[in-house]
Coordinates of C-alpha atoms and ligand atoms in Angstrom, one line a residue:
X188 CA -82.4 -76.0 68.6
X189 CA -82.0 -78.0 71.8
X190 CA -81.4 -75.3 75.0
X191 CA -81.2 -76.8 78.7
X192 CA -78.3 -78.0 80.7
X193 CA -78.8 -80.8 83.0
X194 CA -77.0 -81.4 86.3
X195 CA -76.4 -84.8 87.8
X196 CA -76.3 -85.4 91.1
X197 CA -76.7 -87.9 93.8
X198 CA -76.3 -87.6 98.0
X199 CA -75.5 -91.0 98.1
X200 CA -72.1 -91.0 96.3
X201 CA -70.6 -89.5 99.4
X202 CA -70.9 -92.4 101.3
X203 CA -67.8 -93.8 99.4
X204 CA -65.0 -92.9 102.3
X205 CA -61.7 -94.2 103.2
X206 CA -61.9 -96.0 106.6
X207 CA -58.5 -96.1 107.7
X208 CA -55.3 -93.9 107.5
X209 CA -53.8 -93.9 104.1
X210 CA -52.2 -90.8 103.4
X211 CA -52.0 -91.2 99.3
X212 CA -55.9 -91.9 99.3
X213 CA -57.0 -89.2 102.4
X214 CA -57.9 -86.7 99.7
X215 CA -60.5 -88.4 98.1
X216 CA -63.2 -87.6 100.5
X217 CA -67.0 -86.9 100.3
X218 CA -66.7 -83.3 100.9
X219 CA -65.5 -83.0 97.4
X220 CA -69.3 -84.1 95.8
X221 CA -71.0 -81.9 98.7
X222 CA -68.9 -78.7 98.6
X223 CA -69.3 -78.5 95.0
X224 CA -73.1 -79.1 94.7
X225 CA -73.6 -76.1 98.0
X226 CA -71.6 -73.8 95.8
X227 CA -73.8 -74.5 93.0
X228 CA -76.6 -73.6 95.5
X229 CA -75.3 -70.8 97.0
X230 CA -74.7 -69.2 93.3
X231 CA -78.3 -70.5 92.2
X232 CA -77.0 -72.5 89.5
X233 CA -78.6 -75.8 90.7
X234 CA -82.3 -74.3 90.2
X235 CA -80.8 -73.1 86.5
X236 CA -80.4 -76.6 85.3
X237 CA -82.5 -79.6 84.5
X238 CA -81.8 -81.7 87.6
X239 CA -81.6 -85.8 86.6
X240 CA -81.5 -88.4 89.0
X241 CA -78.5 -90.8 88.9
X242 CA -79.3 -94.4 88.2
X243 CA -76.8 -97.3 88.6
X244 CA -74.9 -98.4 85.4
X245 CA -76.2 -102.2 84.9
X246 CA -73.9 -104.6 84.8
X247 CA -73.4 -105.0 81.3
X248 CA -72.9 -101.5 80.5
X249 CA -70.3 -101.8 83.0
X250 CA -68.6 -104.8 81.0
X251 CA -68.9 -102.7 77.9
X252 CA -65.1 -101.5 78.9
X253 CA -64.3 -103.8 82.2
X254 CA -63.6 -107.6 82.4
X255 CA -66.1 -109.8 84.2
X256 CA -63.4 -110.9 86.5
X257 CA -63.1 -106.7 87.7
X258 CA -66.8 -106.7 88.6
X259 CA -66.7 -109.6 90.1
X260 CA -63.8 -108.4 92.7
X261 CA -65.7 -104.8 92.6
X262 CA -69.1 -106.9 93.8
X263 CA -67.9 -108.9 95.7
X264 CA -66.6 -106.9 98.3
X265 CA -69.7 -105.2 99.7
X266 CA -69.8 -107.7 102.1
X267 CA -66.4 -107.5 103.4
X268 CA -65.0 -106.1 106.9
X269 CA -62.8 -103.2 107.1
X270 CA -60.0 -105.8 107.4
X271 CA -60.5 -107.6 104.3
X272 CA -61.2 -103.8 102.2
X273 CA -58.0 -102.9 103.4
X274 CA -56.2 -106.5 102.0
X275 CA -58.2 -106.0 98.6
X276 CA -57.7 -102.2 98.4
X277 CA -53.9 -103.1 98.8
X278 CA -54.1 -105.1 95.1
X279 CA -54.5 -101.9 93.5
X280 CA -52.4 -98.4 92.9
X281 CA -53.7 -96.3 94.9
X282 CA -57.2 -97.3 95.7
X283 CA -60.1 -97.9 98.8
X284 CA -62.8 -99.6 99.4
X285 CA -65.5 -98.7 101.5
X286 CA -68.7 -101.3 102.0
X287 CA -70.7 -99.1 99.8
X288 CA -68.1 -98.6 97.0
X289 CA -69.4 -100.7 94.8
X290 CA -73.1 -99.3 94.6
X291 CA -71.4 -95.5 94.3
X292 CA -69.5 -96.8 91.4
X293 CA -72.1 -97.9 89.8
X294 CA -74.2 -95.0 90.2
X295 CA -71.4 -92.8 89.0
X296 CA -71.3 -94.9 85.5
X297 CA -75.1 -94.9 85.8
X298 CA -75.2 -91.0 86.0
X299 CA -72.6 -90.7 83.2
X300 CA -74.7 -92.6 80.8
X301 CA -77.9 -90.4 82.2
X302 CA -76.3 -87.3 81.2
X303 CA -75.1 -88.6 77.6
X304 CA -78.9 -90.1 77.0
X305 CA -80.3 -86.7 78.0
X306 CA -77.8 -85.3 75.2
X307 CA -78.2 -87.5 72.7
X308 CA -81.8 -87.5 73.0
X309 CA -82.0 -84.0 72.6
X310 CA -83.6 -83.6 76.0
X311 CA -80.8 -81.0 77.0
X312 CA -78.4 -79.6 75.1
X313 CA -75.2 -80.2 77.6
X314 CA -74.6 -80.7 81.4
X315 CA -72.6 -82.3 84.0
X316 CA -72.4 -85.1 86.2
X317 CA -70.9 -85.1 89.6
X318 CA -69.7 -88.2 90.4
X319 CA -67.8 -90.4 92.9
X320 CA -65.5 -92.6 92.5
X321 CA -64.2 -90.8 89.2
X322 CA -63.1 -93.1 86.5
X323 CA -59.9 -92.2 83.9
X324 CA -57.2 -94.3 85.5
X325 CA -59.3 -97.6 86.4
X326 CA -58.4 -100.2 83.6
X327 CA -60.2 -102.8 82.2
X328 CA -59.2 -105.0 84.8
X329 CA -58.0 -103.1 87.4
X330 CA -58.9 -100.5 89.8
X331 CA -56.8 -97.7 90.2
X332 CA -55.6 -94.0 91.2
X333 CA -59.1 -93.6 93.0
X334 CA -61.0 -94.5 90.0
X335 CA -63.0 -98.1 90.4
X336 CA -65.1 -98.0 86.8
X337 CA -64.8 -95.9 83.8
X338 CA -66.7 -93.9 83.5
X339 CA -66.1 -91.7 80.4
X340 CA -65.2 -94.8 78.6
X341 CA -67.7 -96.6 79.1
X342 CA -70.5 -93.6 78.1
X343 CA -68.2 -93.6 75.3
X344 CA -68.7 -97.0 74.6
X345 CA -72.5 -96.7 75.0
X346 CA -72.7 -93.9 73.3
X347 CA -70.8 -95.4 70.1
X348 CA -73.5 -98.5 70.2
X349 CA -76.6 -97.0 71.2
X350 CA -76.5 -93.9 68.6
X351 CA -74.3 -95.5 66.3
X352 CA -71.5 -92.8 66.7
X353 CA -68.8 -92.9 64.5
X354 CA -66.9 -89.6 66.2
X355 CA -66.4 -89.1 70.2
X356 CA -63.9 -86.9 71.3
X357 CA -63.3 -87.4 75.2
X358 CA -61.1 -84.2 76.7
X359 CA -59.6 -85.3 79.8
X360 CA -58.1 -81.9 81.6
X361 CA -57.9 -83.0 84.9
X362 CA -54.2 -83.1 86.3
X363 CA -53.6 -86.7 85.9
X364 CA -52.9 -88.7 82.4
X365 CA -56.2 -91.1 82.6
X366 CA -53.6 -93.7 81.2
X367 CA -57.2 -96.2 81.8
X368 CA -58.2 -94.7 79.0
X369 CA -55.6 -94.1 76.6
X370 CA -55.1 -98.4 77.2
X371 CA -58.9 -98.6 76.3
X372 CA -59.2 -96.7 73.2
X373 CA -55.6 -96.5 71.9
X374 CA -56.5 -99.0 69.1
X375 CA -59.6 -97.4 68.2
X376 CA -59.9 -94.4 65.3
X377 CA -63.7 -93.6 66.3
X378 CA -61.8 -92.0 70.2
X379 CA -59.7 -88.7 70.3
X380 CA -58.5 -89.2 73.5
X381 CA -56.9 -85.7 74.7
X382 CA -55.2 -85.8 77.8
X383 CA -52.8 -82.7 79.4
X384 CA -50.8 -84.0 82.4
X385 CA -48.6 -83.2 85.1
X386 CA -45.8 -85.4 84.2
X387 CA -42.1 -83.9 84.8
X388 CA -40.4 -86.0 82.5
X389 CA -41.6 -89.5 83.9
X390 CA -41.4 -88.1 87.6
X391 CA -44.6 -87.4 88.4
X392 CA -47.5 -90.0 89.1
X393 CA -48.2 -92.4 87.1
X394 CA -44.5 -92.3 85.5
X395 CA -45.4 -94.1 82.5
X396 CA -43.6 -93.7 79.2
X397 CA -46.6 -94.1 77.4
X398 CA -47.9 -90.7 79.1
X399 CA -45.2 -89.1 76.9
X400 CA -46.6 -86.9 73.6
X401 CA -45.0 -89.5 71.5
X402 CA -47.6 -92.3 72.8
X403 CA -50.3 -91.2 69.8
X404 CA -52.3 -94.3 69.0
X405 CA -51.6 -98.2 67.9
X406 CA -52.7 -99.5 64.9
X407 CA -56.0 -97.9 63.5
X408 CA -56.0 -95.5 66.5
X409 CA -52.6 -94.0 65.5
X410 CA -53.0 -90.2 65.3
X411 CA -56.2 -90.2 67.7
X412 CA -54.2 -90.3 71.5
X413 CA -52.9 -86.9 72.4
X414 CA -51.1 -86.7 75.1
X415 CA -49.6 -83.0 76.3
X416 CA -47.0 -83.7 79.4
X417 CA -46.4 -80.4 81.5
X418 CA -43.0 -80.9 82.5
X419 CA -43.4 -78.1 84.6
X420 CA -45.7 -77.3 87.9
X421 CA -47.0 -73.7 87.7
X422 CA -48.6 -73.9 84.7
X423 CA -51.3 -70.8 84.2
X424 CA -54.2 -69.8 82.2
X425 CA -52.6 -68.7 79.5
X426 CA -50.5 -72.4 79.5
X427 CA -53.7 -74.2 79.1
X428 CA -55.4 -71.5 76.5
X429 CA -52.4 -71.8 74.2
X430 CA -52.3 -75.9 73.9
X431 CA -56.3 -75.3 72.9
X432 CA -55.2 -72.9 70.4
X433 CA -52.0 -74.9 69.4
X434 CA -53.2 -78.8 69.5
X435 CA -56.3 -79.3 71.0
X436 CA -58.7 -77.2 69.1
X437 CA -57.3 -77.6 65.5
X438 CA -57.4 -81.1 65.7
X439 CA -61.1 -81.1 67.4
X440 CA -62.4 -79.2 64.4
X441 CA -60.8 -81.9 62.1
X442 CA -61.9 -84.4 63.7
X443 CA -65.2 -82.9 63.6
X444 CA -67.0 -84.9 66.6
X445 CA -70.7 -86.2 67.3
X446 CA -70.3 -86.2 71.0
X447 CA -68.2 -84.6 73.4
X448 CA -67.4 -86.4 76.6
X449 CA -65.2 -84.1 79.2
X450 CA -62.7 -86.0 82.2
X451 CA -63.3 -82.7 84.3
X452 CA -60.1 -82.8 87.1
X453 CA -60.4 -79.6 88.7
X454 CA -57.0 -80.7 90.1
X455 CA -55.7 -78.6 87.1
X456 CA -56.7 -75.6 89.1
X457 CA -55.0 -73.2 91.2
X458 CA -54.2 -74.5 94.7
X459 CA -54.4 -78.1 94.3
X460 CA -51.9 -79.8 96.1
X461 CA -51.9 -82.7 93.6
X462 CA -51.5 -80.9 90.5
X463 CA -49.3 -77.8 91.5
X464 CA -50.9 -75.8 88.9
X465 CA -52.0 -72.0 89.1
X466 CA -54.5 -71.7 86.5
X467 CA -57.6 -70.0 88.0
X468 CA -61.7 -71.1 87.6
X469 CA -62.2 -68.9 85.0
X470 CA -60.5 -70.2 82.8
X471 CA -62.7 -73.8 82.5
X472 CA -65.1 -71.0 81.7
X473 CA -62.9 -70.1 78.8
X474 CA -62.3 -74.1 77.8
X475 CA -66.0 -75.2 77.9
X476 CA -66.9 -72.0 76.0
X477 CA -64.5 -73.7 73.5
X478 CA -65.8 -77.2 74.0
X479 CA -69.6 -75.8 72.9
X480 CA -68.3 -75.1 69.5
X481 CA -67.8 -78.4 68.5
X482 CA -70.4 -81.1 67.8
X483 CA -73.3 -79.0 67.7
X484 CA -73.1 -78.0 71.5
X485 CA -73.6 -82.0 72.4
X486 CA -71.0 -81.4 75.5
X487 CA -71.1 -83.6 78.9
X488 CA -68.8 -82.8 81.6
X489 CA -68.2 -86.1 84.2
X490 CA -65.9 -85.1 87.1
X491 CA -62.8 -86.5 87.7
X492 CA -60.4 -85.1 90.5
X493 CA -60.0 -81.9 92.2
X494 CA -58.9 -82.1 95.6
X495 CA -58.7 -78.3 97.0
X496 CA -62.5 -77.8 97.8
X497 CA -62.8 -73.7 97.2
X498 CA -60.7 -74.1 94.2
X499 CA -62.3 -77.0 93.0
X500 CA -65.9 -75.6 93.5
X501 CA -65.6 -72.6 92.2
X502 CA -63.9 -74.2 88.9
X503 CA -67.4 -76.4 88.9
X504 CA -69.5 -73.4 89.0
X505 CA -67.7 -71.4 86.4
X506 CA -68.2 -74.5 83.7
X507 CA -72.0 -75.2 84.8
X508 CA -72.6 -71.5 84.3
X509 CA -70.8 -71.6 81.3
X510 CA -72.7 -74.5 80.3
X511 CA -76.0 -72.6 80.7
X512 CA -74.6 -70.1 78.3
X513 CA -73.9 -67.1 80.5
X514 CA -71.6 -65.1 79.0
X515 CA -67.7 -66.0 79.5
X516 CA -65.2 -63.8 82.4
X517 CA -62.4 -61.9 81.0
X518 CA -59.4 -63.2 81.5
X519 CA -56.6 -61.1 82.9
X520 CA -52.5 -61.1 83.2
X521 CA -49.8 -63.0 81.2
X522 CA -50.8 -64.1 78.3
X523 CA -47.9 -65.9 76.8
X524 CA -47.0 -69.4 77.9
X525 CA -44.5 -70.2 79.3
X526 CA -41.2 -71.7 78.0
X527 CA -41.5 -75.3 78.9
X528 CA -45.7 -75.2 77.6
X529 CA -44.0 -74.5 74.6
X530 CA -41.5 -77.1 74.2
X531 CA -44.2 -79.6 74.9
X532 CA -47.1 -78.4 72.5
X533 CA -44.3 -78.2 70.0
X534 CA -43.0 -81.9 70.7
X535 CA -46.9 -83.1 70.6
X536 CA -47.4 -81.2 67.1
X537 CA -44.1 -82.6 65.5
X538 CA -45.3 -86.0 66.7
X539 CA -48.8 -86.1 65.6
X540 CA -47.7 -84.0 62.0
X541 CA -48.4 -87.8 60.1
X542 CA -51.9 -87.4 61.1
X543 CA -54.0 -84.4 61.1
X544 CA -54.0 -81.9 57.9
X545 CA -53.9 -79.2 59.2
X546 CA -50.2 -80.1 60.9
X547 CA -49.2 -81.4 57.5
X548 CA -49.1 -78.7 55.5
X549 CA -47.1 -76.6 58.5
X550 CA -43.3 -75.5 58.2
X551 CA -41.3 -78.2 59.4
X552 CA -41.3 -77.8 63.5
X553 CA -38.1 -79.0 65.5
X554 CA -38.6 -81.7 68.1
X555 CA -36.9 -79.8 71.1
X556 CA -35.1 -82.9 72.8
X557 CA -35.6 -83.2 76.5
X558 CA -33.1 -82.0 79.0
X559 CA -32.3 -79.2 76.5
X560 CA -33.7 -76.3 78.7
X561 CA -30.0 -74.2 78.7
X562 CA -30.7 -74.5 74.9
X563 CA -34.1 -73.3 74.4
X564 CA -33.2 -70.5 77.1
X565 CA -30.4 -69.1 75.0
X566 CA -32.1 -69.1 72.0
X567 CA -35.1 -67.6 73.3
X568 CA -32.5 -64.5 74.9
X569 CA -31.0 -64.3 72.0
X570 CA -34.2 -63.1 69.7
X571 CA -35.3 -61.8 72.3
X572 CA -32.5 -58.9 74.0
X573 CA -32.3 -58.2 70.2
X574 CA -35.2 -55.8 70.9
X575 CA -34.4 -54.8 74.2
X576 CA -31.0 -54.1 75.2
X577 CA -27.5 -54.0 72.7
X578 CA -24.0 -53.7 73.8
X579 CA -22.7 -50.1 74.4
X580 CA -19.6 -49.3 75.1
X581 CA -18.2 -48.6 78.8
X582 CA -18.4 -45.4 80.1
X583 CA -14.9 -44.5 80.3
X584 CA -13.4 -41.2 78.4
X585 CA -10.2 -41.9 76.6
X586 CA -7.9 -39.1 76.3
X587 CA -5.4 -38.2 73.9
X588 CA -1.9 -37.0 75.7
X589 CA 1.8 -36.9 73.5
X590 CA 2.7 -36.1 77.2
X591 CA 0.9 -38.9 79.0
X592 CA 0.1 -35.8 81.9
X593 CA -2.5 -36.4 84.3
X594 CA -5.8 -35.1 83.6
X595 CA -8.4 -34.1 86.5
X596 CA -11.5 -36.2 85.1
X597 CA -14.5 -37.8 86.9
X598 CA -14.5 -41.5 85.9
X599 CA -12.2 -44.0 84.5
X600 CA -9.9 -42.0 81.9
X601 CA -7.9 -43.8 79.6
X602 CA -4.6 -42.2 78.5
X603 CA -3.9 -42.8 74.7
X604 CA -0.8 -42.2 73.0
X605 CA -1.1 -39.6 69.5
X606 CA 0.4 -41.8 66.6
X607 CA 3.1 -40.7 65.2
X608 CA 3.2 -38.1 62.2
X609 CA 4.2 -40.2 59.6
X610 CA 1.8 -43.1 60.2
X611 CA -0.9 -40.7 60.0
X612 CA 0.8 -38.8 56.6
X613 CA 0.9 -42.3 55.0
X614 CA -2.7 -43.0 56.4
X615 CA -4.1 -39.8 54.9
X616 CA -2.4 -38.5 52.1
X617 CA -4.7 -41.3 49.6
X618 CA -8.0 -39.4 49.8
X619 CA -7.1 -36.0 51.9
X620 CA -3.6 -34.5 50.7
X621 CA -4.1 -31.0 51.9
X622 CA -4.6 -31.9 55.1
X623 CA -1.2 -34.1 55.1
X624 CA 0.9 -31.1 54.7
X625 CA -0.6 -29.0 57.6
X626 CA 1.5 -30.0 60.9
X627 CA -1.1 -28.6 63.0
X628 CA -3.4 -30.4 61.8
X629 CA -1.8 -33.8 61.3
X630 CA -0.9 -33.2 64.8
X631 CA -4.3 -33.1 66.4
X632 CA -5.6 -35.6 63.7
X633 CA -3.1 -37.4 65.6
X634 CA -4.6 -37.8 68.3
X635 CA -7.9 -37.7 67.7
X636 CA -7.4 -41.1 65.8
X637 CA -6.4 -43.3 68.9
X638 CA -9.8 -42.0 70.4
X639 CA -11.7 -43.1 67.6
X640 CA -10.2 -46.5 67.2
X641 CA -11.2 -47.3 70.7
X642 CA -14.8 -45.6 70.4
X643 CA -15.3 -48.0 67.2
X644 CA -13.5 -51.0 69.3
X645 CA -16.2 -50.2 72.1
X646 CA -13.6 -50.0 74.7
X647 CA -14.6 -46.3 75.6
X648 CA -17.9 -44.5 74.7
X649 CA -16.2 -41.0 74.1
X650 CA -13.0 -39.4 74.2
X651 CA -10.9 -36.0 74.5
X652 CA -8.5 -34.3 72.8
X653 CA -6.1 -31.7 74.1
X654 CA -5.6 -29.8 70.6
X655 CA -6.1 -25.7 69.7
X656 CA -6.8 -27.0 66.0
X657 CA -8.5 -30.5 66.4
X658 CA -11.5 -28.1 64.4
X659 CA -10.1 -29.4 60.6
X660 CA -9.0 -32.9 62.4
X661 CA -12.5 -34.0 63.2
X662 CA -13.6 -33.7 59.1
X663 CA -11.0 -36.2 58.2
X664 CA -12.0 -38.3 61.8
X665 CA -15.4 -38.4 60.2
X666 CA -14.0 -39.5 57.1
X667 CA -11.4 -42.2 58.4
X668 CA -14.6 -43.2 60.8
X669 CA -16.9 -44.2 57.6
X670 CA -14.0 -45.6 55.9
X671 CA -13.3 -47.7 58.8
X672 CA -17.0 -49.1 58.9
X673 CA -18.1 -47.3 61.6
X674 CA -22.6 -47.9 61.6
X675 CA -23.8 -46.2 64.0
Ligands
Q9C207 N1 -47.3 -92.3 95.2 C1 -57.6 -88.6 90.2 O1 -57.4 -87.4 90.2 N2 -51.5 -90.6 93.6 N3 -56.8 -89.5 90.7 C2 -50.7 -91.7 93.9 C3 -48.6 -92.6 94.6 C4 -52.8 -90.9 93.1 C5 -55.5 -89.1 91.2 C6 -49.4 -91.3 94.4 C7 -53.5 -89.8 92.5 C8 -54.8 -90.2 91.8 C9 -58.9 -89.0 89.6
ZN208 ZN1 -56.5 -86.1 88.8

């Protein structure tokens, strides 16, 4: 059995900067590559793992998933002044260039397809990449969303050719939908592309339809997109655990990969100001853990974003030590997901039912509709105040008075009138004649029944009767009380 878990790395990818104010880009800095590798340090992780030197992607493993015409644009502005970066950097959503883009780029594809190579060759068992610029939202022919080449895709790609895989499953769990992606393999069966993004109901960035659960796959691909929008920020551990349990796992071990390819976003993670989420770095722990079941451990994590340094190198650490098979931290607090992760693992599961087995053979699951929140909220109350908390009657006394006199109570009294003697001689006399002939009795029974009718009406909780014989009254009360239904 392969053991050893290699760890990519390269100085020089920090040298990709922005150069000018842009305040969408000014997060994607250097800092990112160099905070995370020192934590590594500090935590002696880095001398744990087989250390591999990046190399640069050549130019046709880069056209593997890119048209000539995008690496032709990337190349060609090495050469450029900061004036003419800026003019090209302005054709794309939300990208820079810096002089030495290019060359990172290509390192970062180049240190992908390392780390798969190491994996498949059986030189290591898993490992990670740390790489700038990251890769999921740069199309075929288009830069984009900080992302030049793709990388993922294109090890992918390689790794399809190279070792004639028939299986890749690529988990994408950064923040962002790597829509680059979905576009490049959405056609293509031999791809499960999972992607979980903040999306807020086409709000959030990118705002495409087709990040929406119902995007699953054209043609041949259909069934192997999966796309899981949280329509929600604040989304925890126990959010992300429960769409492994509930839509990525299952589907994983169907699918049964060769190769796993991770889009690591630590932007996922707690404090990031992109994503908005709160889960917390243990819990990649808990995902790779999950990740090292499948395809006989062959796992390669490529980073993607992340954006809050501490959080975003401490989420490194706990999946490289993961990765090296130290044993997994406990994971504390809520462990139910939220409402809205609900509604959305249940919306990707009714859409992708056509396609996986194990979903087929499931009781038929209700698409919850969007916009239906005040629904879903009742419904959930509903089941669940059964177990908590039923209706009781007020606390008010009722009390029965022919006289209507004032009684000195604490609390809100309720005078009732007796019913009259005749009612009650009528009401009776069916199953309990002795009783009818007694005045006394009738009397008191009298009023005790007014009481009862409001106790069983749930307008009082208890009530009391002014009566020296109410003792014989409160067999037939009992009596009328059963016969009237009364449960509880
Ligand atoms: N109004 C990665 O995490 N935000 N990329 C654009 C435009 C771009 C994120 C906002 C975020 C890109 C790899
Ligand atoms: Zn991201």
């Amino acid at each position: 059995m392969t053991s050893g878990t290699a760890l990519i790395y390269d100085e020089e990818m920090t040298t990709h900067k922005l150069l000018w104010s842009d305040p969408i880009c000014d997060i994607e800095v250097p800092e990112r590559l160099s905070s995370s590798y020192e934590q590594l340090k500090r935590y002696h992780l880095v001398e744990r793992c087989v250390h591999m030197p990046a190399r640069e992607g050549s130019e046709e493993e880069i056209l593997l998933v890119h048209s000539l015409e995008h690496l032709e644009v990337a190349k060609s502005t090495q050469t450029m002044n900061e004036e003419e970066l800026k003019r090209v950097s302005g054709n794309y959503d939300a990208f820079f260039f810096h002089p030495n883009t290019y060359r990172c780029a290509r390192l970062a594809v180049g240190a992908t397809l390392q780390l798969v190579d190491a994996v498949m060759s059986g030189k290591v068992c898993n490992g990670m990449a740390l790489v700038r610029p990251p890769g999921h939202h740069s199309h075929r022919n288009a830069a984009n969303g900080f992302c030049l080449f793709n990388n993922v895709a294109i090890a992918a790609e390689h790794a399809k050719r190279k070792y004639r895989l028939q299986r890749i499953l690529i988990v994408d769990w950064d923040v962002h939908h790597g829509q680059g992606t979905q576009y490049i393999f959405e056609e293509d069966p031999s791809v499960l592309y999972f992607s979980w993004h903040r999306y807020e109901h086409q709000e959030f960035w990118p705002s495409l339809k087709e990040s929406d659960y119902d995007a699953v796959g054209l043609g041949k691909g259909k069934g192997f997109n999966i796309n899981l929008p949280w329509n929600k920020i604040g989304m925890t551990n126990s959010d992300y655990l429960a769409a492994f349990f509930h839509v990525l796992l299952p589907m994983a071990f169907e699918f049964d990969p060769e190769l796993v390819l991770v889009s690591s976003g630590y932007d996922s993670g707690v404090g990031d100001p992109e994503g908005q989420m709160n889960a917390t770095p243990e819990v990649f722990s808990h995902l790779t853990h999950f990740l090292m079941q499948l395809a006989n451990g062959k796992l390669c994590v490529i980073l993607e974003g992340g954006y809050h340094l501490k959080s975003l190198s401490e989420s490194v650490c706990m999946t490289v030590k993961t990765l090296l098979g130290d044993p997994v931290p406990q994971i504390t607090g809520e462990m139910a997901p939220c409402l809205s992760a609900v509604e959305s693992i249940q919306n990707v599961r009714a859409a992708h039912k056509p396609y996986w087995k194990w979903l087929m053979h499931e009781e038929h699951e209700d698409k919850i509709t969007k916009n239906s929140d005040a629904v879903i909220v009742e419904r959930f109350l509903e089941v669940h105040m059964k177990n908590i908390l039923f209706v009781v009657p007020p606390i008010k006394i009722a009390t029965a008075d022919s006289k209507g006199s004032a009684h000195s109570l604490s609390g809100p009294v309720h005078l009732v009138k007796e019913i009259d003697g005749n009612e009650i001689k009528a009401l009776v006399s069916g199953f309990y004649a002795d009783v009818a002939k007694e005045e006394k009795t009738l009397h008191s029974l009298g009023s005790i029944l007014p009481i009862l009718d409001k106790i069983l009406k749930k307008e009082v909780c208890s009530g009391i009767v002014e009566s020296p014989t109410v003792a014989a009254s409160v067999a037939v009360a009992l009596r009328y009380s059963l016969h009237f239904g009364f449960q509880r």
